Amino acid sequence: MSGRSIEYEDALALLDWYVTAGADEAIQDEPQDRYVEPNKLAASKPGTKQATPTPSHQPRQTRAGSAQTIPAGDEAIKSARQIAGECTSLDELRAAMEAFESCSLANTAHSTVFSDGHPSASVMLIGEAPGRDEDRAGLPFVGRAGQLLDRMLAAIDLSRKNEGASGAYIANVVPWRPPGNRNPTTEEVATCMPFIERHIALAQPKVIVALGGISAKNLLDTPTGITKLRGKWAIYESGDRKIPILPMFHPAYLLRTPAHKRYAWKDLLALQDRLNESEE
Ligand code: URA
C-alpha cells in the first residue's frame, strides 16, 4: 500500500491523461468549469460581479488584451507579409513580431522566440517551432534538442556564442510555441513564413541550414520529406541573393533515432566544407 488516497490516485491519473493529451500548461490559478454557462454562474450569485480570473502564468501580452478577431487564412498572411516587408532592421522585425496578433499561436504562447546567436554568423540555422523550454526562455533550441544542436555545432567548431565564420545564428519558421508541442498547422506556418523570409533577408547569412521537415519543406517550398531532402544542397532565393541551403535531420528526431546521427555527421562535415569555401 502506498498510503495514497483513491482521490489522490484519481487526480494523478487525470493529470497524467491531460499531459498525454497535450494540455501541459496551467494558465489560470483556478480550474474553470467550461460546462457551466456564465449566465448561470452569475444568476447563482445575485448582486455579485463575475471576477476576472488572474492567470498565474500569463500568456504573452497582446496589444489590446481584449477579445479579438483573428483574421483568417489569407488575411492573416497578407497582414504578416505587409508588416514584415516594412521592417528595415532585425530590431524592427522583432518588435513587429512581438506585436503581431493575427496568428492564433501568438495568443497562447508566453513569448515570441525570435532568435539566438549573432546575426553576423555565416550560418543561419532554422528550426520548426519553439517547445516548452524555448517558450519559457524566449530563446530557440534551449531544451534537450537544443543541447544536442550545440554539441553538433561544436563538433565542427561553431557556436552560437561566436560571431562571423565560427558563429551560428538560430531562429525558427514559427516563432510561437504550438500548444502541447503539436506540429504547427499549414495555416499557422503560412502566416509565419513572411516573418522568417524577412528575417533571412535582413540577416543575410552565407549559408542556411533547415532543421527538420517542416523547416526544409517550407523554405524550399516542396512537399518532399526530410529523409529525401537531407544532405542535398539546394538554393534559397532571398530577393536577388541565392543562398545555399542544407536540409538536415532535426536534433529532436536524432534524439529519438540515434542511429541516424551518422547522417547528421555527414551533413555537418558538408556544412563545414561549404563554410570553409565561402571564407576563401
Ligand atoms: N525545436 C525547434 O524546431 N525549435 C526550437 O527552438 C526548439 C525545438
Coordinates of C-alpha atoms in Angstrom, one line a residue, residues 123 125 149-159 162 165-168 207 209 233 246 248 264-276:
V123 CA 25.4 30.2 -41.0
L125 CA 20.0 27.5 -38.7
L149 CA 22.4 21.0 -31.5
D150 CA 25.0 22.9 -29.5
R151 CA 27.1 19.7 -29.4
M152 CA 26.7 19.1 -33.1
L153 CA 27.8 22.7 -33.9
A154 CA 30.8 22.4 -31.5
A155 CA 31.9 19.3 -33.4
I156 CA 32.6 21.5 -36.4
D157 CA 33.9 24.4 -34.3
L158 CA 30.7 26.5 -34.5
S159 CA 29.0 28.2 -31.6
N162 CA 30.5 33.5 -31.6
A165 CA 32.7 32.5 -39.5
S166 CA 32.7 30.5 -36.3
G167 CA 29.2 31.7 -35.2
A168 CA 25.8 30.2 -35.6
V207 CA 24.6 29.6 -45.7
V209 CA 20.6 25.0 -42.5
W233 CA 22.3 21.3 -51.1
L246 CA 21.3 22.4 -46.5
M248 CA 19.3 18.2 -42.1
A264 CA 23.8 14.3 -39.4
W265 CA 27.6 13.9 -39.0
K266 CA 27.9 13.6 -42.8
D267 CA 25.8 16.7 -43.2
L268 CA 27.8 18.6 -40.6
L269 CA 31.0 17.9 -42.5
A270 CA 29.4 19.0 -45.8
L271 CA 28.4 22.2 -44.0
Q272 CA 31.9 22.7 -42.6
D273 CA 33.4 22.3 -46.2
R274 CA 30.9 24.8 -47.6
L275 CA 31.6 27.4 -44.9
N276 CA 35.4 27.0 -45.4

